[in-house]
Structures are given as structure tokens and as C-alpha cells.
Short mmCIF file of C-alpha atoms and ligand atoms in Angstrom, two decimals:
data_model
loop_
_atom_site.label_atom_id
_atom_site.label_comp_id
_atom_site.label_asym_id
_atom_site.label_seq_id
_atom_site.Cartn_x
_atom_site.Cartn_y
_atom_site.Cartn_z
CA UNK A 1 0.00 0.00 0.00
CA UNK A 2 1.26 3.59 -1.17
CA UNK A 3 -0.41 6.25 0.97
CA UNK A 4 -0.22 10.06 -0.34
CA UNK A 5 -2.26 13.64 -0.54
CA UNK A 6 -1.59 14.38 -4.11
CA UNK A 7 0.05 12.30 -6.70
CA UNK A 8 -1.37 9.30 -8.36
CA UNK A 9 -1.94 7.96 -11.94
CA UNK A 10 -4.96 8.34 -14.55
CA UNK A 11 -5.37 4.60 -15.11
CA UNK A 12 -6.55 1.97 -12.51
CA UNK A 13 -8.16 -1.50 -12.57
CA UNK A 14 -10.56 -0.59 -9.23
CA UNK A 15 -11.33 2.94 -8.20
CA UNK A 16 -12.75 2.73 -4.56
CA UNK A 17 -14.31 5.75 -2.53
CA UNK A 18 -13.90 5.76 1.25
CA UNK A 19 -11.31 4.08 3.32
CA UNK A 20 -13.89 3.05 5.92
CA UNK A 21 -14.23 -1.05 6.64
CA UNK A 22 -16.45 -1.18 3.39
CA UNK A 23 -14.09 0.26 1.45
CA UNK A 24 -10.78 -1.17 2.81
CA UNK A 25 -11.72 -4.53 2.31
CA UNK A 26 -13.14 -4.03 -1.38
CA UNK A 27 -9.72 -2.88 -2.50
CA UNK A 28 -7.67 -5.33 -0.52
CA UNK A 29 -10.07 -8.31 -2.27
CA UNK A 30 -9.86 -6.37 -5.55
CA UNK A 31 -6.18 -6.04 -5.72
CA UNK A 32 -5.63 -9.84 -6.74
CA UNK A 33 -7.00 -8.66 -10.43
CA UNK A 34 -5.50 -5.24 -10.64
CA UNK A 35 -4.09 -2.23 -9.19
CA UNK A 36 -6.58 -0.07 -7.22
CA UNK A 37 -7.09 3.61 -6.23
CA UNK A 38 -8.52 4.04 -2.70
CA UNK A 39 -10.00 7.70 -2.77
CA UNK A 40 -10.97 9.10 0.61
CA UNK A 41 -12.13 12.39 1.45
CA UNK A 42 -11.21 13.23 4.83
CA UNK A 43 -7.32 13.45 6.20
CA UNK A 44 -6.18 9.74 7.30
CA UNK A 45 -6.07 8.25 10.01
CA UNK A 46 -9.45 9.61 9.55
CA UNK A 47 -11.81 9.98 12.64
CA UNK A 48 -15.39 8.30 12.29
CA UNK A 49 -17.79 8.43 15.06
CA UNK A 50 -18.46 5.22 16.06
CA UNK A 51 -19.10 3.35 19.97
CA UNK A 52 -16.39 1.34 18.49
CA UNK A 53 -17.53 -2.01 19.35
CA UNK A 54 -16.81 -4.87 17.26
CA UNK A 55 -19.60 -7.31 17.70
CA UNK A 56 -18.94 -11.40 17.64
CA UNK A 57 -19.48 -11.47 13.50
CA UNK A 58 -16.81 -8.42 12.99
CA UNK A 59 -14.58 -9.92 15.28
CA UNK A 60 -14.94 -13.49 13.53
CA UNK A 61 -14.71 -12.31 10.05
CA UNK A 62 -11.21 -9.72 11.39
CA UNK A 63 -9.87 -13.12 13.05
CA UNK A 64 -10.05 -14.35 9.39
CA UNK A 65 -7.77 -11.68 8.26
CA UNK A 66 -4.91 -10.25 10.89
CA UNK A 67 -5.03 -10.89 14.85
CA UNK A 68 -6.31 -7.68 16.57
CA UNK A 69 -3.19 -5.41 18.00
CA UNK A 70 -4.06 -5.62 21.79
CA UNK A 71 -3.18 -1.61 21.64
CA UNK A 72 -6.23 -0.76 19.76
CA UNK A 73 -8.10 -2.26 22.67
CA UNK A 74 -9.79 -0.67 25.61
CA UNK A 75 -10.56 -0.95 29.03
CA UNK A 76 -12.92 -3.14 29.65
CA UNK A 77 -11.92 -5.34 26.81
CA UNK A 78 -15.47 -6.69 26.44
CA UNK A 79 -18.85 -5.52 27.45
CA UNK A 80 -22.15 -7.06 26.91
CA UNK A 81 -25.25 -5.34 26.22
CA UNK A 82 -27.76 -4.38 28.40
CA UNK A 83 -30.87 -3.01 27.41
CA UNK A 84 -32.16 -0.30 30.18
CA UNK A 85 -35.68 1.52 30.52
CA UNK A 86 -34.12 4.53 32.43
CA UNK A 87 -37.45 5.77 33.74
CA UNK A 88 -38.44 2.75 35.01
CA UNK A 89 -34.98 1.60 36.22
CA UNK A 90 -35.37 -1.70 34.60
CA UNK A 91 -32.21 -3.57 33.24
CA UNK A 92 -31.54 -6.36 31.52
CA UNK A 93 -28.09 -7.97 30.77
CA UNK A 94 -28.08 -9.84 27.60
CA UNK A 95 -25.19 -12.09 26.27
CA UNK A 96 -24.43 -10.59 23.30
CA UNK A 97 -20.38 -9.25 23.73
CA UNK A 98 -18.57 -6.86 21.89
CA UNK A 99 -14.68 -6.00 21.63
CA UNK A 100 -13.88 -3.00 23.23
CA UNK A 101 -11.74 -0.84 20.55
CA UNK A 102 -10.23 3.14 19.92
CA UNK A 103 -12.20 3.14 16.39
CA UNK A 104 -9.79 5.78 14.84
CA UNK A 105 -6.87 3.05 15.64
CA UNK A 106 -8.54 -0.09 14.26
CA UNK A 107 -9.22 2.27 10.92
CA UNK A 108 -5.99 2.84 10.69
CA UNK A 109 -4.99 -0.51 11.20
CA UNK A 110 -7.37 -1.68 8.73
CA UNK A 111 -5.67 0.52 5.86
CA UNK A 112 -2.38 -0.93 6.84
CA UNK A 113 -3.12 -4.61 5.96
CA UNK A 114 -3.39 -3.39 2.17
CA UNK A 115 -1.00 -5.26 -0.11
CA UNK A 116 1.38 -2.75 -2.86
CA UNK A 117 -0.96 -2.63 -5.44
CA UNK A 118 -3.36 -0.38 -3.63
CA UNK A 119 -3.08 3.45 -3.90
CA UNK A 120 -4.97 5.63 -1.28
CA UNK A 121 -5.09 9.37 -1.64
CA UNK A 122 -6.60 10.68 1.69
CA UNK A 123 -8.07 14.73 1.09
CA UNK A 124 -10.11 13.87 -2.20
CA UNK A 125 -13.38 14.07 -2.59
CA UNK A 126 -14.74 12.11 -5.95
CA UNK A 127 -17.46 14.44 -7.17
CA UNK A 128 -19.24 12.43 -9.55
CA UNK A 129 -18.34 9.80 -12.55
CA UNK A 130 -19.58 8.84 -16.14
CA UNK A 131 -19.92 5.22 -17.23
CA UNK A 132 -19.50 3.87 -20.60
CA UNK A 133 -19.12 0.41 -22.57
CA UNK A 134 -15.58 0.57 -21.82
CA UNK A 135 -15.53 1.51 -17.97
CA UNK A 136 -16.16 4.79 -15.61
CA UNK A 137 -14.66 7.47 -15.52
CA UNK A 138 -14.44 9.18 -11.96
CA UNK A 139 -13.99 13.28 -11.24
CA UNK A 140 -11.99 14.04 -7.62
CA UNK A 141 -10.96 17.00 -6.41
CA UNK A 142 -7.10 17.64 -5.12
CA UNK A 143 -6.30 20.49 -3.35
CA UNK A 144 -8.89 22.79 -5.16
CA UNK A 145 -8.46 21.02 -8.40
CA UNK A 146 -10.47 18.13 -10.90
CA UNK A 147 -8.63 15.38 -11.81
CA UNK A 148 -9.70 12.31 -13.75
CA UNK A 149 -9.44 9.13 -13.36
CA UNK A 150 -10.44 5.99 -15.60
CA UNK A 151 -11.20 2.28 -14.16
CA UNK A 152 -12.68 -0.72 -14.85
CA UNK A 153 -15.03 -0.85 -11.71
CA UNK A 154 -15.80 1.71 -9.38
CA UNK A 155 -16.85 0.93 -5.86
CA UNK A 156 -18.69 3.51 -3.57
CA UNK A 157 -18.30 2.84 -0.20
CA UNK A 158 -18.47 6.60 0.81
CA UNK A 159 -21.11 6.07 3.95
CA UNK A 160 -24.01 7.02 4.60
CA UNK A 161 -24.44 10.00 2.57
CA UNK A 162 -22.95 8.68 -0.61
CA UNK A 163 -21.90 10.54 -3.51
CA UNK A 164 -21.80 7.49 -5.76
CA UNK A 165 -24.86 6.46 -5.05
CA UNK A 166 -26.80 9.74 -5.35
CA UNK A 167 -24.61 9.95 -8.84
CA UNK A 168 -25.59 6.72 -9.56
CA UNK A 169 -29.32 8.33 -9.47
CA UNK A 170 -30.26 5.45 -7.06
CA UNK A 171 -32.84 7.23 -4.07
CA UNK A 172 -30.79 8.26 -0.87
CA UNK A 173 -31.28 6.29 2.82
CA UNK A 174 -32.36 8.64 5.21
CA UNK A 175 -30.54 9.13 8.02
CA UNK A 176 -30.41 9.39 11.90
CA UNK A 177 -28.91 12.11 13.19
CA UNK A 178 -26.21 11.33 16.12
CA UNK A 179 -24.15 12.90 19.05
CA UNK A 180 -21.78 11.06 20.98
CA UNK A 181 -20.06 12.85 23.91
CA UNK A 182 -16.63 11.70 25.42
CA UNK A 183 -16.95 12.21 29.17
CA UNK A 184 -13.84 11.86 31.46
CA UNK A 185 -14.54 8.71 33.92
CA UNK A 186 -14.83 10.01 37.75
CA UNK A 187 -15.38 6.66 38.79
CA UNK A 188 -16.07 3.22 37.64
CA UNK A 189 -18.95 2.29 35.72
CA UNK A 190 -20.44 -1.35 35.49
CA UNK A 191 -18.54 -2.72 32.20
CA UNK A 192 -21.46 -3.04 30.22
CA UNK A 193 -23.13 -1.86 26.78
CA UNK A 194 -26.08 0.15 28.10
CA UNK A 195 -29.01 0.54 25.47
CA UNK A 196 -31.30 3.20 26.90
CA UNK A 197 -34.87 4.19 26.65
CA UNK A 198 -36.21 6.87 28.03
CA UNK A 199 -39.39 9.18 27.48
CA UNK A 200 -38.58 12.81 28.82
CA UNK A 201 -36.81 13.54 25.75
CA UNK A 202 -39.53 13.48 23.20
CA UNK A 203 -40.52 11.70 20.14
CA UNK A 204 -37.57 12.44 18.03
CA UNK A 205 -35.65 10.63 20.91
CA UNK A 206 -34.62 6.75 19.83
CA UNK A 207 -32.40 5.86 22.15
CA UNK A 208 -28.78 6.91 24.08
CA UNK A 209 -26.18 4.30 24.78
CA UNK A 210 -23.00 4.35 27.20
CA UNK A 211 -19.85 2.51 27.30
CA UNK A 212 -16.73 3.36 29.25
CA UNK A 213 -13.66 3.12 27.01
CA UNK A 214 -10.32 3.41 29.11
CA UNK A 215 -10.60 6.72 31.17
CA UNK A 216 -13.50 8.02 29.18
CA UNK A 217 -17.00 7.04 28.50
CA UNK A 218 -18.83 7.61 25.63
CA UNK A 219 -22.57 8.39 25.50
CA UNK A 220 -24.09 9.00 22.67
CA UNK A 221 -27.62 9.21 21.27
CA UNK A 222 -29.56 8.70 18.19
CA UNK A 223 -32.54 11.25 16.98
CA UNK A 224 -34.79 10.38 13.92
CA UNK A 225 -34.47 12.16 10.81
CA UNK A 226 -34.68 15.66 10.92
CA UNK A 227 -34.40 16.23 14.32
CA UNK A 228 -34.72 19.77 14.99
CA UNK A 229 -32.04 21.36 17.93
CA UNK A 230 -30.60 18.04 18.42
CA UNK A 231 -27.39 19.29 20.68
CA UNK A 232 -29.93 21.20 23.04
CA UNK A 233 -31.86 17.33 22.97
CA UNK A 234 -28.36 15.81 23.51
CA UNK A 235 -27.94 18.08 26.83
CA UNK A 236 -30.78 17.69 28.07
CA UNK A 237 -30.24 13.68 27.89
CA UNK A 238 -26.78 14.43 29.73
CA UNK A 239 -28.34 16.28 32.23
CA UNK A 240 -30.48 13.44 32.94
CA UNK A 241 -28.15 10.46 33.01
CA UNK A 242 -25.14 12.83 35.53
CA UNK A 243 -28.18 13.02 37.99
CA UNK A 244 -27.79 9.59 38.35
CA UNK A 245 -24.54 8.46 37.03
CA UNK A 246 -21.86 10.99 39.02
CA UNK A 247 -19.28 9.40 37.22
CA UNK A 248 -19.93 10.68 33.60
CA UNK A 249 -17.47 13.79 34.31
CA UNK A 250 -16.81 16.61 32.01
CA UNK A 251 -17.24 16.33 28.36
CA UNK A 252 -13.94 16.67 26.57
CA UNK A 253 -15.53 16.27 23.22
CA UNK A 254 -18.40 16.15 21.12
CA UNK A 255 -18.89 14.08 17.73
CA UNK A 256 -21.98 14.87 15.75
CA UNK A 257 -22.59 12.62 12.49
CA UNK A 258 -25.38 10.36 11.04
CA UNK A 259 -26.50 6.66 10.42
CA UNK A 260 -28.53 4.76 8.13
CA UNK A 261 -32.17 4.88 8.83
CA UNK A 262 -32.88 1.53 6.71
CA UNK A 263 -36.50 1.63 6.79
CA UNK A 264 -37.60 -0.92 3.30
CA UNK A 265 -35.58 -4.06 1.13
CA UNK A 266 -35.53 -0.79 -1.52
CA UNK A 267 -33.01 0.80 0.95
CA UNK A 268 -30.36 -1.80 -0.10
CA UNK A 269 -28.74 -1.49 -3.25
CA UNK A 270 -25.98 -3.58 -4.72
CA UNK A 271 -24.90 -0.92 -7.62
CA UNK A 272 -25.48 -0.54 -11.45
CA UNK A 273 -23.29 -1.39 -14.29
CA UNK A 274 -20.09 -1.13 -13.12
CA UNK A 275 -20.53 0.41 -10.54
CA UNK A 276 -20.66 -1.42 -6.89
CA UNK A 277 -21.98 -0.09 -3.81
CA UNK A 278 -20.75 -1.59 -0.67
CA UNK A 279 -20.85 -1.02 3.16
CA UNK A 280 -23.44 1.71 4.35
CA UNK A 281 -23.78 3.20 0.86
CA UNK A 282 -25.50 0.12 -0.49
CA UNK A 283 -27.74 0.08 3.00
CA UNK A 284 -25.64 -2.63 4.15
CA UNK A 285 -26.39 -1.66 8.09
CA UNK A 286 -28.55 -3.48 10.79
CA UNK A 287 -31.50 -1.59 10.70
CA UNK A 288 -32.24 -2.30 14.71
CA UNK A 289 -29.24 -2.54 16.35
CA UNK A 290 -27.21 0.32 14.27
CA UNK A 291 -24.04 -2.61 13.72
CA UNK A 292 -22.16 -1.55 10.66
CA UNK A 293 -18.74 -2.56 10.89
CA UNK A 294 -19.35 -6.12 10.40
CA UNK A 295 -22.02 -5.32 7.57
CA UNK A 296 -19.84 -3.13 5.86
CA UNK A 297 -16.71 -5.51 5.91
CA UNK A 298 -18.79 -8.37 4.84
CA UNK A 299 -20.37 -6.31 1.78
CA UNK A 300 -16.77 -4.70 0.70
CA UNK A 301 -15.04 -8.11 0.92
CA UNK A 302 -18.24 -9.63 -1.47
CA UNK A 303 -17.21 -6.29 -4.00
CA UNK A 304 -13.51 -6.83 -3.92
CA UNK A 305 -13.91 -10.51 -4.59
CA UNK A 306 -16.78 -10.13 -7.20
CA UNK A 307 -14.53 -8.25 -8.91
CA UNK A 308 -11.26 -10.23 -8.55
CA UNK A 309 -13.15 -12.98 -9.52
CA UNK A 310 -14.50 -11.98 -12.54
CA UNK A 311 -14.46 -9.36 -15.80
CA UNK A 312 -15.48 -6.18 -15.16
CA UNK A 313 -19.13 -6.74 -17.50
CA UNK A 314 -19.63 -9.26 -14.80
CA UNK A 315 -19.01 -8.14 -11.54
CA UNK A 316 -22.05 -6.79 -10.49
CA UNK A 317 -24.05 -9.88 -11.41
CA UNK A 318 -21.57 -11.85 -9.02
CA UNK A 319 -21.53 -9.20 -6.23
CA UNK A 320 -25.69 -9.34 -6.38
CA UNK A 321 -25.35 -12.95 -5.77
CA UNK A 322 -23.16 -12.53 -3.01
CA UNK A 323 -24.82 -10.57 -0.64
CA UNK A 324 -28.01 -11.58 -1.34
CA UNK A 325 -27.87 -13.50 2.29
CA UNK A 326 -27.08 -9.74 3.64
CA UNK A 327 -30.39 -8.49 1.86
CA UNK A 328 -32.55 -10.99 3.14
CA UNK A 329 -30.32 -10.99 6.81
CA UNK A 330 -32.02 -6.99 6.62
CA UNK A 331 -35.27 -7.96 5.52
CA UNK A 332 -35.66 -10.53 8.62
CA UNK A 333 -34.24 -7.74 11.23
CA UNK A 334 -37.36 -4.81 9.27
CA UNK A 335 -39.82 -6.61 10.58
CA UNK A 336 -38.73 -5.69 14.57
CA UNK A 337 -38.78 -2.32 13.54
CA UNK A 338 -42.25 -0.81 14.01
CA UNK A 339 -42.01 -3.15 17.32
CA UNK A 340 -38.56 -1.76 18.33
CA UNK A 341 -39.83 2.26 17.21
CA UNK A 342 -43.02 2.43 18.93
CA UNK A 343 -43.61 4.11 22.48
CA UNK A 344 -45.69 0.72 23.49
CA UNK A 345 -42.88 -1.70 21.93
CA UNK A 346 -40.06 0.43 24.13
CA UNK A 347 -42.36 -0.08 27.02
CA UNK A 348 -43.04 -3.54 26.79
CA UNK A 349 -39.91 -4.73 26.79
CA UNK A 350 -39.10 -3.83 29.86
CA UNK A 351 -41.93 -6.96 30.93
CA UNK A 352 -40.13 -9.66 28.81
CA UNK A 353 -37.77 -12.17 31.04
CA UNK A 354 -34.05 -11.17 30.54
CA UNK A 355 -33.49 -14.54 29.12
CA UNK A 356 -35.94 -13.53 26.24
CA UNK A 357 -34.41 -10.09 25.82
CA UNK A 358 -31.10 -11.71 25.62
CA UNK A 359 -32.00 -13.75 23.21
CA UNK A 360 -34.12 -11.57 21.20
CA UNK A 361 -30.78 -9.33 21.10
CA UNK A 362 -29.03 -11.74 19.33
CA UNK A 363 -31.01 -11.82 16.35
CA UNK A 364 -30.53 -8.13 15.87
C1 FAD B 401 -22.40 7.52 16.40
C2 FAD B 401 -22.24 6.17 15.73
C3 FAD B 401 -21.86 5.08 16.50
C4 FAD B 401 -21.67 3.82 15.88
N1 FAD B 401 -21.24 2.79 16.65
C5 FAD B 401 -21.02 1.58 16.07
C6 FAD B 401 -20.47 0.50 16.82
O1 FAD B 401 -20.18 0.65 18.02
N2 FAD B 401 -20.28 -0.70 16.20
C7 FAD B 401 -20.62 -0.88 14.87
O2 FAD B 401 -20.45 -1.99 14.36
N3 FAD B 401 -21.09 0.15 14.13
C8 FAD B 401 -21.30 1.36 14.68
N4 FAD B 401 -21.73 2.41 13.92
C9 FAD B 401 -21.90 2.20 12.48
C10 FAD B 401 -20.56 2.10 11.76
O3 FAD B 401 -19.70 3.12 12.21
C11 FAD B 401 -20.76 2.23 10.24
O4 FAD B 401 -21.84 1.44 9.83
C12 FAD B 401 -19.51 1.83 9.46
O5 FAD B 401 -18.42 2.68 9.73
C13 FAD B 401 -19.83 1.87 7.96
O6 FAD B 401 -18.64 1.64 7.25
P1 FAD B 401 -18.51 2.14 5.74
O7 FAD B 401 -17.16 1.73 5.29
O8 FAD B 401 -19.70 1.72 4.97
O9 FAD B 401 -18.64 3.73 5.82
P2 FAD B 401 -17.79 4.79 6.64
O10 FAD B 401 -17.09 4.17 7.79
O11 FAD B 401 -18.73 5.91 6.92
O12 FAD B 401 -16.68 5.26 5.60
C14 FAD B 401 -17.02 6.02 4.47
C15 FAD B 401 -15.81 6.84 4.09
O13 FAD B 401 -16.09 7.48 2.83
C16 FAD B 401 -15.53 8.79 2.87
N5 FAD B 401 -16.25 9.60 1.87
C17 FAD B 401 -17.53 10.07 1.93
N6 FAD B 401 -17.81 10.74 0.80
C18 FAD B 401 -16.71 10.70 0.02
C19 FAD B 401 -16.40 11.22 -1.27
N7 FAD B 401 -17.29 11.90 -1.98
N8 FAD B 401 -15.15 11.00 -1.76
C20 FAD B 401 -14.22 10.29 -1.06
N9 FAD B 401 -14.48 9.78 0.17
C21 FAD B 401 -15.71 9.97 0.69
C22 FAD B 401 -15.78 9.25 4.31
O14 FAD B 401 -14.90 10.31 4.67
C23 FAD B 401 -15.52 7.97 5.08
O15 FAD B 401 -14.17 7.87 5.50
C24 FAD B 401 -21.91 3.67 14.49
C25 FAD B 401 -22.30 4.77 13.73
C26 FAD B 401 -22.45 6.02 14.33
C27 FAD B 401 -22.83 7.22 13.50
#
């Protein structure tokens, strides 16, 4: 793997966009046909916001790969999930465990395990493409400037607001809107994944969640689309959880982003013509538990092989085929949804015997 800001050629096998997991693990699978371009647009090692926890299917499919450097690891090294109904101070410890892990670190990790053929070029944005008989050709933008480049296949896996795909004239997913606060730790809290409910917030509320990583912990919360004054929402939630929890100290920092809100099958979209769409760009997200990393690793590595393993003509046609377990993995977790949204659903569960929950959890 090269890594640089400015130079590289006009001529690649595989274009990819984004050097998240989706995109990482498209080029590294692509490189056994041909050289490939990795086009990010934020400075690397770039800094997504993310709970960073790698649940049992991304930590089986990164076992498969490289073992995990223990630095990228946090204290506590694994926390289950608990689902909580704050008001009522109902919890419920499931068995579902995650790896505890600095996000910005496994990223960077990830990009390291590329073999020489790949090219990344972090600080360029790719604006748009054309496709043709003969290939696409993709427009970025380098310090101010358009360049072109030419491939065989382009892969978008540029998130959840993807350029490709709106390029590709494919609908957009709508999207959550999230804050996640770092809080310094004033105390110990119990080593778990806390999934919260609570009602004071309002109906653009879904849910907060809190995990202590090292000497922070982080708490963040997810509105619904179009939230309106979400940081205002997002300190009023604080406010709420210090009464109780004295050991959420001060806030060092504050990440606001979004996440897929995969609401229909429509929402997932495998790409057109040459053109593949992998990781959260394709909808390739759990649309109840918000898990992406291993969804978006699993789709990239289906791109990047679909395309190593076959002519360009043909690579869509083998990358549908290959995730169509992922599609219909989606499908099964949409039907929870209007269960999981609703005020009565968010109640309930705080009736059904942990053992349920815990198992219910798993199928998320
Ligand atoms: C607050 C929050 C917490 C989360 N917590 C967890 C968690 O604990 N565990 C979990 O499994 N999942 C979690 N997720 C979801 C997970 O982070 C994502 O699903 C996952 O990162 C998706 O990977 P990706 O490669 O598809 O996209 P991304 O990781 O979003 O990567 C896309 C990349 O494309 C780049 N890009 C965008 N547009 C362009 C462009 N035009 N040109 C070039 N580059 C471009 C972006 O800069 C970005 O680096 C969380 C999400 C959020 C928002």
C-alpha cells in the first residue's frame, strides 16, 4: 500500500471511494486482479464516530484476516449489552459481547493490511463519474483542483451520505442524526453496553447508549431524521443520566454525524453497471441494532472478490449474488422495527424475562 495527498496515476483497474471497513476490504479483495485507487475524502487516520464495538461477526470475520493489535483495545476489553428503561430503572443484561476498541486506531490498522498494489489518496473528494461500454470514468478534487481518473469498476463505499450512489441516481437512505459525547470517567462504571430508553426527551428521541472506554466514557444518542435542535436534545439527555450516574465527568468532546435509517428491502442497493456499492452506501447496516462494521466488511469483501473474480461486465451480477444472504439478513431484522420504534414496543420490553431479551438481542 502507497499512501499520499496528491500524486497518483490516470489509469486503474478498481477505483474505490472511502477508506472506511467497506471500502478497505473491497480494494484489498480487488487487488488480486489489478491495481486499485482508494480515494478518501477526509485526512487519514481519519476519525469516524463510532461506539467502536466490534460485535462477535466483525470480530470473527477480522480473526479471518490479521489478529487484533491488543493496543487498539480498551478498558474493559469486552462488554455485553444491556438493554435499560431509564425511567423505570429496569435492566436487563443480555449475552451478546462486543470488543472493546479506539475506532480511529482499528481504521488505521485496517488501511495498513493493504497489499502494494493499492493506492490511497486521503483529502479527495470524488465528485461524480460517467460510465460507458468501456468503464467509468471518476472526477476528484485535489487540493482545489479536478482530476480524472479511468477504471474498470468503481466501488462507492463513501457512507451514509454517498456521492456514488446519489450519482448513480439510485434514491438516498435517510438518516439518523447522532451525538456522541466523550466524558472523562470520575469513577467506575459497570462494564457493560447500556441501550437506553427513556421518554422525557420526546418523540424524536430513539435511544442513548453508554460505554466506558479506558478513562473516558462515551454516551451517545440517536434522533430520527430531521431532528430539529438536536445538541440542546443531547444536553438535556446528559443532564439526565449525571443526575444519576456521578461518574460521567466533564465532556472533553463532542462528535456529531449520522447513520442509516434503513426503513424498506428498496433501501439496499448492490450498484449498477459497473458500478458497486458496498458497506453503508448500499444500505448494508442493521437496521435495529445500528451494527455496521461487520455489515460493511462483509459487503466490501463480497465487491472486492466479485470483482477479482471476474471481468469487469460481470461483476455486479456476481456481487448481487453474493450478498443476497445480507439483503434478506435486513429484511428478517425490518420486521422488529415498528415493534422496536413504537412508544408501546419500548415499554413492553421492559416486561419480557431477561433470558428472552437476551435472546431476542441476538437476532438483531
Ligand atoms: C455515532 C455512531 C456510532 C456507531 N457505533 C457503532 C459500533 O459501536 N459498532 C458498529 O459496528 N457500528 C457502529 N456504527 C456504524 C458504523 O460506524 C458504520 O456502519 C460503518 O463505519 C460503515 O462503514 P462504511 O465503510 O460503509 O462507511 P464509513 O465508515 O462511513 O466510511 C465512508 C468513508 O467514505 C468517505 N467519503 C464520503 N464521501 C466521500 C467522497 N465523496 N469522496 C471520497 N471519500 C468519501 C468518508 O470520509 C468515510 O471515511 C456507528 C455509527 C455512528 C454514526
Amino acid at each position: 500500500m502507497t499512501h499520499t495527498t496528491t500524486a497518483f496515476g490516470a489509469e486503474y483497474d478498481t477505483v474505490v471511494v472511502g477508506a472506511g471497513p467497506a471500502g478497505v476490504m473491497a480494494a484489498m479483495k480487488a487487488a488480486a486482479r489489478g491495481t486499485v485507487l482508494v480515494l478518501e475524502s477526509s485526512s487519514m487516520p481519519r476519525d469516524k464516530s463510532c461506539g467502536g464495538m466490534l460485535n462477535e461477526h466483525a470480530q470473527e470475520f477480522i480473526a479471518g484476516i490479521a489478529p487484533i493489535p491488543r493496543s487498539m483495545v480498551r478498558t474493559p476489553e469486552h462488554v455485553n449489552f444491556r438493554y435499560v428503561d431509564w425511567d423505570r430503572g429496569i435492566r436487563k443484561p443480555t449475552s451478546l459481547r462486543f470488543l472493546n476498541v479506539d475506532r480511529r486506531q482499528f481504521d488505521d490498522w485496517l488501511v495498513s493490511l493493504l497489499p502494494g498494489n493499492v493506492h490511497v489518496v486521503s483529502s479527495s473528494p470524488v465528485e461524480g463519474f460517467t460510465q460507458d461500454a468501456g468503464g467509468v470514468s471518476v472526477t476528484v478534487s485535489v487540493a482545489g483542483d479536478d482530476h480524472t481518473v479511468r477504471c474498470n469498476n468503481l466501488v462507492g463505499a463513501d457512507g451514509a451520505r454517498s456521492t456514488v450512489r446519489r450519482t448513480l441516481g439510485e434514491g438516498s437512505v435517510s438518516t439518523y442524526v447522532t451525538l456522541q459525547d466523550f466524558c472523562k470517567l470520575e469513577g467506575e462504571l459497570e462494564p457493560y453496553f447500556d441501550c437506553i430508553y427513556m421518554r422525557d426527551i420526546g418523540d424524536s428521541y430513539a435511544y442513548s447508549y453508554i460505554v466506558p472506554k479506558g478513562e473516558v466514557a462515551l454516551v451517545g444518542s440517536v434522533y430520527y431524521p430531521k431532528t430539529r435542535r438536536p445538541h440542546e436534545k443531547q444536553d438535556q439527555t446528559m443532564d439526565i443520566l449525571r443526575a444519576t450516574l456521578p461518574q460521567l465527568g466533564e465532556m472533553v468532546k463532542r462528535e456529531a454525524s449520522v447513520a442509516l435509517h434503513v426503513r424498506s428491502a428498496a433501501d439496499v442497493v448492490a450498484g449498477r453497471s459497473h458500478v458497486l456499492l458496498a458497506g453503508e452506501a448500499g444500505g448494508f447496516m442493521s437496521p435495529t441494532s445500528g451494527e455496521g462494521i461487520s455489515y460493511a466488511m462483509n459487503s466490501g469483501a463480497a465487491a472486492g472478490m466479485a470483482i477479482a473474480s471476474s471481468a469487469p461486465d460481470d461483476a455486479l451480477a456476481a456481487y448481487s449474488r453474493a450478498v443476497g444472504h445480507i439483503g434478506s439478513n435486513i429484511r428478517r431484522k425490518l420486521r422488529w422495527l415498528p415493534f422496536m420504534e413504537s412508544t408501546w414496543g419500548k415499554y413492553l420490553a421492559g416486561f419480557v424475562p431477561t433470558p428472552i431479551v437476551s435472546k431476542m438481542t441476538e437476532g438483531l
